[in-house]
mmCIF file of C-alpha atoms in Angstrom:
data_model
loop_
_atom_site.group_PDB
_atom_site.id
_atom_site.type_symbol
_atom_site.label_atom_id
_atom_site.label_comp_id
_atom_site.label_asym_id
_atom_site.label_seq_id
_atom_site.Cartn_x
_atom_site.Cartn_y
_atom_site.Cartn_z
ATOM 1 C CA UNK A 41 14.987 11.173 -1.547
ATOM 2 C CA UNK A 42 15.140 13.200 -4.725
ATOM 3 C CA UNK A 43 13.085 16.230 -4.242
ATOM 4 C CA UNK A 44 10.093 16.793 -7.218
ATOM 5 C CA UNK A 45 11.323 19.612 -9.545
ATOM 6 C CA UNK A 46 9.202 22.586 -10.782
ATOM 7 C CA UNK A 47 9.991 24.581 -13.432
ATOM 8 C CA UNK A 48 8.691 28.434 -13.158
ATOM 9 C CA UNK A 49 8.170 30.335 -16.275
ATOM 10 C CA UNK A 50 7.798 33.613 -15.332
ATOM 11 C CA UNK A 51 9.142 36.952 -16.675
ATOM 12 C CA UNK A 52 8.894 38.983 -13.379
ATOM 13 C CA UNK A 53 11.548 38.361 -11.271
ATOM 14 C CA UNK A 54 10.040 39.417 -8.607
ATOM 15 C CA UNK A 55 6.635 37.218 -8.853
ATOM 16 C CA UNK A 56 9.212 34.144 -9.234
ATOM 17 C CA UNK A 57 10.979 34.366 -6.299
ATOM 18 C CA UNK A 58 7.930 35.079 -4.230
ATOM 19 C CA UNK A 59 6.543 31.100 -6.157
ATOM 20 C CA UNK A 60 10.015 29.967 -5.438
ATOM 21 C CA UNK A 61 10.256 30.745 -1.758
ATOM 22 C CA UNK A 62 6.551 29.300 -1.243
ATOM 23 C CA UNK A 63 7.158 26.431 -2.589
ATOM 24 C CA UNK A 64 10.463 25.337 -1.181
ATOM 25 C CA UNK A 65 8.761 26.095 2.057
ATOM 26 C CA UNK A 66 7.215 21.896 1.272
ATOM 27 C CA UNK A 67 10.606 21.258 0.294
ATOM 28 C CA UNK A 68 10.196 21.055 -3.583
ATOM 29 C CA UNK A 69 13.405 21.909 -6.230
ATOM 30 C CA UNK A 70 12.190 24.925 -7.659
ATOM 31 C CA UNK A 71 13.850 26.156 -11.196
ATOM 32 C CA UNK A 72 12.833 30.160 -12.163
ATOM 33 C CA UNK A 73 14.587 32.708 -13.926
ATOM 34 C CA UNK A 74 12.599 30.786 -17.117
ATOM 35 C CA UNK A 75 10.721 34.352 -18.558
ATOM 36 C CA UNK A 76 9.883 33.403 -22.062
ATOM 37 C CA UNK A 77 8.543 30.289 -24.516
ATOM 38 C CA UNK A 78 11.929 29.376 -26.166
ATOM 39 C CA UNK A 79 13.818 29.687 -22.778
ATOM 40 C CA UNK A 80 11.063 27.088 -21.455
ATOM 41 C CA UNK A 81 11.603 24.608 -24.718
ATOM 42 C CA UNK A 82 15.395 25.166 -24.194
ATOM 43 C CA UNK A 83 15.506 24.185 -20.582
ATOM 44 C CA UNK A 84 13.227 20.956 -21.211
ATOM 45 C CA UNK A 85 16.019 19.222 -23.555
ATOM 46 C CA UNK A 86 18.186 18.909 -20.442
ATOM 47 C CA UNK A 87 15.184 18.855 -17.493
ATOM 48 C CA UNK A 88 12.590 16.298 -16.932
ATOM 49 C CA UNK A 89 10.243 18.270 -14.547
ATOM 50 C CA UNK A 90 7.439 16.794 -12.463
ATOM 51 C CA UNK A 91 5.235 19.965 -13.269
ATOM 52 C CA UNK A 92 5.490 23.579 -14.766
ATOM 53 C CA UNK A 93 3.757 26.384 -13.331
ATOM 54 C CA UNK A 94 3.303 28.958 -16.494
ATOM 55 C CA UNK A 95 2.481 32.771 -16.581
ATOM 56 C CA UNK A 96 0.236 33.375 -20.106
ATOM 57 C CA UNK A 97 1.923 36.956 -20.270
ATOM 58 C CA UNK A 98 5.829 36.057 -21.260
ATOM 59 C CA UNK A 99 8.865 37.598 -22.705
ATOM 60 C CA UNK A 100 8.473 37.611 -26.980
ATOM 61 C CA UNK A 101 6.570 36.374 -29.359
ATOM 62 C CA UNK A 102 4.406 33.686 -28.139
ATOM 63 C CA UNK A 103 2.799 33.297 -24.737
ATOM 64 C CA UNK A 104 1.831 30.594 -22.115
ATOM 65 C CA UNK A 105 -0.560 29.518 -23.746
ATOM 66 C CA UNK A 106 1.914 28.460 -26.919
ATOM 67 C CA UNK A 107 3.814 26.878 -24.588
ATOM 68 C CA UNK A 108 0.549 24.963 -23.205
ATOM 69 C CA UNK A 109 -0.419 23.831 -26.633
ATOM 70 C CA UNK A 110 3.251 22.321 -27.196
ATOM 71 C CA UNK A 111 3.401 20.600 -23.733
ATOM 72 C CA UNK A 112 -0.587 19.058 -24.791
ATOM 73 C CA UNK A 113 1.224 17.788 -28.124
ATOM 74 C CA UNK A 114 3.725 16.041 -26.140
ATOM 75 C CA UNK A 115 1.797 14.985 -22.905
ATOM 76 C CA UNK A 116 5.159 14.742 -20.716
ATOM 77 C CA UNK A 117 4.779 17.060 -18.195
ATOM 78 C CA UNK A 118 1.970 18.549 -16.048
ATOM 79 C CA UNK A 119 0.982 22.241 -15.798
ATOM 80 C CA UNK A 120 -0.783 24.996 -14.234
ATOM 81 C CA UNK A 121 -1.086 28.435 -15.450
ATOM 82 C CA UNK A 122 -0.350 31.192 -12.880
ATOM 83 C CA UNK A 123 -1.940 34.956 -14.452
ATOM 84 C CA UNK A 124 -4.304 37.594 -13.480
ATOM 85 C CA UNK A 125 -5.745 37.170 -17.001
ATOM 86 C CA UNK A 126 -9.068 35.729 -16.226
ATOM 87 C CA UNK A 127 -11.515 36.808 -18.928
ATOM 88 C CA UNK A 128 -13.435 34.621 -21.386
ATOM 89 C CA UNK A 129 -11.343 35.340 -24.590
ATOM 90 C CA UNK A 130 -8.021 34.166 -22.537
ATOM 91 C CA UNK A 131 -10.177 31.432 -20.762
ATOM 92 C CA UNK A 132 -11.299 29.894 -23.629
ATOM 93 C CA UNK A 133 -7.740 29.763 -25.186
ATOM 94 C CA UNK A 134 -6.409 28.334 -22.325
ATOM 95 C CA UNK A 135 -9.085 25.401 -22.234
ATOM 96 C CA UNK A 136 -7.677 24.338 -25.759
ATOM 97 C CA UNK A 137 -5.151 23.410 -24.198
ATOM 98 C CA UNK A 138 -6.061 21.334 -21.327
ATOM 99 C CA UNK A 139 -3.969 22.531 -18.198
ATOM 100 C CA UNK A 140 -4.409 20.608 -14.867
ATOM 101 C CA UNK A 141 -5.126 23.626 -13.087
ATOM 102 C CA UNK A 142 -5.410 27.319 -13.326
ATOM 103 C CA UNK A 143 -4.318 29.972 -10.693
ATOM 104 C CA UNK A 144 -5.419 33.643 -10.524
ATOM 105 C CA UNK A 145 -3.409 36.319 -9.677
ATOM 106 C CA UNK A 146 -2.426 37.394 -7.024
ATOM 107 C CA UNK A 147 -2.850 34.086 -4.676
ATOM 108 C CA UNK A 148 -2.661 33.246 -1.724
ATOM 109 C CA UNK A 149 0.567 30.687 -0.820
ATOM 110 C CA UNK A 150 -1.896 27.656 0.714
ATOM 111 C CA UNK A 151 -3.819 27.882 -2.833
ATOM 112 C CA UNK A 152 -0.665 27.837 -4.852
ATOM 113 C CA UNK A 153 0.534 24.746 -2.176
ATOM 114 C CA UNK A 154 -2.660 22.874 -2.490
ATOM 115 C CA UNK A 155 -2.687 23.421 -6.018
ATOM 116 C CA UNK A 156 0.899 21.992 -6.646
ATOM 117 C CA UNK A 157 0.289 19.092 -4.068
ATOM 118 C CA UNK A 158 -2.621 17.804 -5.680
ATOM 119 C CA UNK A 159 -1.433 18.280 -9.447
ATOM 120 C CA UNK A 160 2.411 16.297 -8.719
ATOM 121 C CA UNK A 161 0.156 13.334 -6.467
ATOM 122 C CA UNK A 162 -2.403 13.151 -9.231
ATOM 123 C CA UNK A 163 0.286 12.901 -12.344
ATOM 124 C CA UNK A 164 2.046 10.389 -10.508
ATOM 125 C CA UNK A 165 -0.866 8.291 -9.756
ATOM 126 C CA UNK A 166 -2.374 8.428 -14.010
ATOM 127 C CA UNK A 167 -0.513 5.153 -14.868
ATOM 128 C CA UNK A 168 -2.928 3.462 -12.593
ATOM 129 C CA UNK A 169 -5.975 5.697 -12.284
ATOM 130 C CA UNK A 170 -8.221 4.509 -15.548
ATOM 131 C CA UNK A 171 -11.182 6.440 -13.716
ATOM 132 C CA UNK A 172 -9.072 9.280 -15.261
ATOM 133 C CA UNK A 173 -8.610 8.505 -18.967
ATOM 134 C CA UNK A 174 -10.657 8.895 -21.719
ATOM 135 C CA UNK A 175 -10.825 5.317 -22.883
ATOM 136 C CA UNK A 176 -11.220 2.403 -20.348
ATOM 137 C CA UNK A 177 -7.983 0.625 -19.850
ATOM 138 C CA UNK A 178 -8.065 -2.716 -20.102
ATOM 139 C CA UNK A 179 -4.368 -3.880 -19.190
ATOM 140 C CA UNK A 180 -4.186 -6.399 -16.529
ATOM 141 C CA UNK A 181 -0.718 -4.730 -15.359
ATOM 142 C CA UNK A 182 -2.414 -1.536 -14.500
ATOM 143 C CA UNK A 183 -5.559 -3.079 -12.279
ATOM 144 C CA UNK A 184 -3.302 -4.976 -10.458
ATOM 145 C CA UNK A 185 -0.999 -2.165 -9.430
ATOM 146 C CA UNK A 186 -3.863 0.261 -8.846
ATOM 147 C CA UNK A 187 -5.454 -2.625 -6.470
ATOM 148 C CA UNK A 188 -2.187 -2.618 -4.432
ATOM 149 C CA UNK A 189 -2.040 1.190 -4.259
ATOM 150 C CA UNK A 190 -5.249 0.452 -2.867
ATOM 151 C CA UNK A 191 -4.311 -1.446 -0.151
ATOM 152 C CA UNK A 192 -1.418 0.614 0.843
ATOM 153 C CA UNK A 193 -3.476 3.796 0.988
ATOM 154 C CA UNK A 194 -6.369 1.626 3.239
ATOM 155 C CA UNK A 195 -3.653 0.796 5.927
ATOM 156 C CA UNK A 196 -1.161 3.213 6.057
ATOM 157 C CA UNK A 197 -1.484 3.333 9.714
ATOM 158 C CA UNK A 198 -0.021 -0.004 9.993
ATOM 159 C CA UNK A 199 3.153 -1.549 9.585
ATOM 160 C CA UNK A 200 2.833 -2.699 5.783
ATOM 161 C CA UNK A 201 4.583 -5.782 5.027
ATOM 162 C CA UNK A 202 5.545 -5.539 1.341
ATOM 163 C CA UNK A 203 4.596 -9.750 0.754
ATOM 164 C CA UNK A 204 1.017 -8.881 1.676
ATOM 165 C CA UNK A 205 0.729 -6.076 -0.999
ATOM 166 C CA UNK A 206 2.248 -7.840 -3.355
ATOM 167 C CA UNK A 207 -0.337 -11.033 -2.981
ATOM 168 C CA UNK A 208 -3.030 -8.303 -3.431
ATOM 169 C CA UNK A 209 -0.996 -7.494 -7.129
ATOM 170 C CA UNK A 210 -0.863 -11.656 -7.890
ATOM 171 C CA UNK A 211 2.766 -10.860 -8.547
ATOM 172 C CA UNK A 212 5.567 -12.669 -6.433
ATOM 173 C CA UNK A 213 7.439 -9.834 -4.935
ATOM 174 C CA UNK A 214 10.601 -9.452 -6.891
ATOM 175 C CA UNK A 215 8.465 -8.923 -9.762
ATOM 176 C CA UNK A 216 5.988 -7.106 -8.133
ATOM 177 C CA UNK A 217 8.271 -4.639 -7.144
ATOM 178 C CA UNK A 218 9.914 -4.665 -10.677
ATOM 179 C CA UNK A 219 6.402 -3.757 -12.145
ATOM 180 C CA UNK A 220 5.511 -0.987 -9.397
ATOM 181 C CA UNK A 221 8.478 0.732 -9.715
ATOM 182 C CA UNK A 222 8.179 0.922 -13.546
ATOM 183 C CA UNK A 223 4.329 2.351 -13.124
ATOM 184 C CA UNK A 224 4.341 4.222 -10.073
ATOM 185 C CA UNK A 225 8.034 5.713 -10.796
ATOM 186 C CA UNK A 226 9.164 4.806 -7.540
ATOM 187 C CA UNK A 227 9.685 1.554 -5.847
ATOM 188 C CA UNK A 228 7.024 0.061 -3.673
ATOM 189 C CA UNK A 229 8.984 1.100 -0.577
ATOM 190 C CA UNK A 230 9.515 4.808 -1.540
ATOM 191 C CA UNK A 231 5.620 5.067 -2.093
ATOM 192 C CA UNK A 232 4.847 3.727 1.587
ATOM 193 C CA UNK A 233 7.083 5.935 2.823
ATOM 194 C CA UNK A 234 6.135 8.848 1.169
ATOM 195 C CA UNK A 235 2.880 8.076 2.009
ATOM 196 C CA UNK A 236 3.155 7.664 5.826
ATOM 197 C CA UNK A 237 5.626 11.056 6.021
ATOM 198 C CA UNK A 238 2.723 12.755 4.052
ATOM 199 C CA UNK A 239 0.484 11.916 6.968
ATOM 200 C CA UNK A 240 3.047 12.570 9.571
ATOM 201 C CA UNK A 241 3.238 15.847 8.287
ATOM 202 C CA UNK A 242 -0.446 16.468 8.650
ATOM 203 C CA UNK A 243 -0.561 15.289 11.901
ATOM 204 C CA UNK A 244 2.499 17.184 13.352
ATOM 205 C CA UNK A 245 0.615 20.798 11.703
ATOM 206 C CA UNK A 246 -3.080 19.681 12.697
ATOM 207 C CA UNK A 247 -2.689 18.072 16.019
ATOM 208 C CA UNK A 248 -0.879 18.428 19.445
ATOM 209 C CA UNK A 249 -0.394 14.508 19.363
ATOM 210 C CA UNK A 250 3.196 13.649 20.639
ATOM 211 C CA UNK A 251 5.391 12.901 18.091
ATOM 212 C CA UNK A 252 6.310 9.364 19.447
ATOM 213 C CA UNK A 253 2.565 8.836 19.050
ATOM 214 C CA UNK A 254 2.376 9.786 15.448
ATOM 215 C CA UNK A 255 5.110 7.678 14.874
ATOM 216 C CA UNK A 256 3.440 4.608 16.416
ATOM 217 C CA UNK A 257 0.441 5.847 14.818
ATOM 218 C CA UNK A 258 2.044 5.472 11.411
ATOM 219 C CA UNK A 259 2.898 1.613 11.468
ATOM 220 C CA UNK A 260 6.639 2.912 12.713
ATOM 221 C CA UNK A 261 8.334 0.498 14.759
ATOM 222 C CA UNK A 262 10.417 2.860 16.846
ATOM 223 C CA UNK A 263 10.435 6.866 17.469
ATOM 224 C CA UNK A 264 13.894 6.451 16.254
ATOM 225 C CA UNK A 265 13.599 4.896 13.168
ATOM 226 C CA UNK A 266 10.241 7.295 12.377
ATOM 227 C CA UNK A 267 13.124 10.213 13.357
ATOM 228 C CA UNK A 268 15.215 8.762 10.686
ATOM 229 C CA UNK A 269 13.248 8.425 7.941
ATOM 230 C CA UNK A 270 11.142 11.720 8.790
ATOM 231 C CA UNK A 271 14.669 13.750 8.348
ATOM 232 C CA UNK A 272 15.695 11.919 5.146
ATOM 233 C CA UNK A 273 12.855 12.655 3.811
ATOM 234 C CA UNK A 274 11.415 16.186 4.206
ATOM 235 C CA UNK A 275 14.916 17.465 5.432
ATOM 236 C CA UNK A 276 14.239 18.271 9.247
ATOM 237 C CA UNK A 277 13.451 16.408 12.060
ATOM 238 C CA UNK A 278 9.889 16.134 13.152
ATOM 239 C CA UNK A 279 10.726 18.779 16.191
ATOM 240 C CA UNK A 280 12.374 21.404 13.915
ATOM 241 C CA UNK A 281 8.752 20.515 11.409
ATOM 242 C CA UNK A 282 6.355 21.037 13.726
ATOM 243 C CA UNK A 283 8.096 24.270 15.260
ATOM 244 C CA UNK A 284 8.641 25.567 11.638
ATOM 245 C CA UNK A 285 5.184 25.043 10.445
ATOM 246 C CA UNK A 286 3.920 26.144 13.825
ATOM 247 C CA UNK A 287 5.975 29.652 13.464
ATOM 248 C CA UNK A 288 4.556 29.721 9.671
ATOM 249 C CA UNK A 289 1.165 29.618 10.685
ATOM 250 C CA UNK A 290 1.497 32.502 13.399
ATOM 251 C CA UNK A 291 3.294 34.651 10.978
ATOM 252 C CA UNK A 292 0.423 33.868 8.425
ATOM 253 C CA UNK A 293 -2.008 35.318 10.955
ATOM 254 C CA UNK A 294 -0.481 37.999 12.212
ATOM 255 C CA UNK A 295 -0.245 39.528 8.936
ATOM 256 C CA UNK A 296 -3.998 38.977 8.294
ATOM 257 C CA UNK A 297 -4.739 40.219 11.656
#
């Protein structure tokens, strides 16, 4: 499954890596060595990213914020400033532009996760969220899609059979699928799955719940085929996940501690 891509733009090297290493942690493509405004323009003609994280303080002329305003202009690509510039002069630049999120310096790595999690679900979702645009859509296309998004998200415990969404849609499923995949950007299939690996994941960090259980749990019709899919998608077996995440979280304390 093709892993989302974030771009850094960040001129300390050191800062970068530390974002980079975080965030490949949940298995995201992570671009850095991006320190200044034209280096970010340059690297967008060739890279469609599914979010930029942006320090305001960059390399020459022009800041992050520049780079925000641009980015509003052309509404393609989702992003959160990253600085420990948090007064009202920079704050009230930065609101011009409209950023999905903003993240003080120095974080901690679950904000900068949680942060990055919900900004990549919620882009993905804005074809079929009207709740979240200005004007009230109106387009039939949209409802219908949103309405079967629905229903996936209400029984994702269960084994989804792809007809049954698609009734919900009015759409016969070869079309159906046809118009997901053009809305959603994935097809109807790859948003199930993600969405049942998603909670998987939580339940394999927040529980002691066998993993055969999950699986059933999850609308899986075999531990094997949940093994499968689980690997292809996040890159480890559910085992090696749980023990990872489990090692994480003891490091993470015994550094607080």
């Amino acid at each position: 499954m093709k892993k989302e891509k974030i771009i850094v733009v960040e001129d300390n090297p050191i800062i970068a890596n530390d974002i980079k290493n975080i965030l490949e942690e949940d298995n995201y493509n992570v671009v850095i060595d991006v320190g200044s405004v034209n280096e970010a323009k340059d690297i967008l003609k060739t890279e469609s990213p599914d979010l930029m994280l942006i320090d305001i303080k960059l390399n020459g002329t022009k800041d992050g914020v520049d780079l925000g305003r641009e980015l509003l202009v052309s509404d393609a690509v989702p992003y959160i400033y990253i600085s420990s510039y948090s007064d009202k002069m920079t704050l009230e630049r930065v609101k011009e532009t409209r950023p999905q999120g903003f993240l003080v310096k120095p974080f901690k790595a679950i904000d900068l996760k949680t942060i990055v999690a919900l900004v990549i679900y919620n882009n993905r979702h804005k074809q079929v969220d009207p709740v979240r645009e200005s004007v009230p859509l109106t387009d039939d296309i949209t409802f219908r899609i949103r309405n079967a998004i629905n229903y996936i998200n209400d029984n994702i415990e269960t084994k989804i059979d792809l007809s049954d969404v698609a009734s919900i849609s009015k759409y016969k499923v070869h079309h159906f699928i046809r118009v997901f995949t053009r809305q959603v950007g994935m097809t109807p299939y790859q948003y199930i799955l993600n969405r049942k690996i998603d909670k998987a994941k939580a339940a394999l960090e927040d529980s002691d719940l066998a993993i055969s259980a999950i699986a059933f749990d999850y609308g899986f019709l075999s531990y094997s085929n949940f093994w499968s899919a689980f690997k292809k998608v996040v890159g480890m077996s559910p085992e090696e996940y749980r023990i990872h995440q489990r090692i994480k979280s003891y490091r993470n304390q015994e550094l607080k501690n």
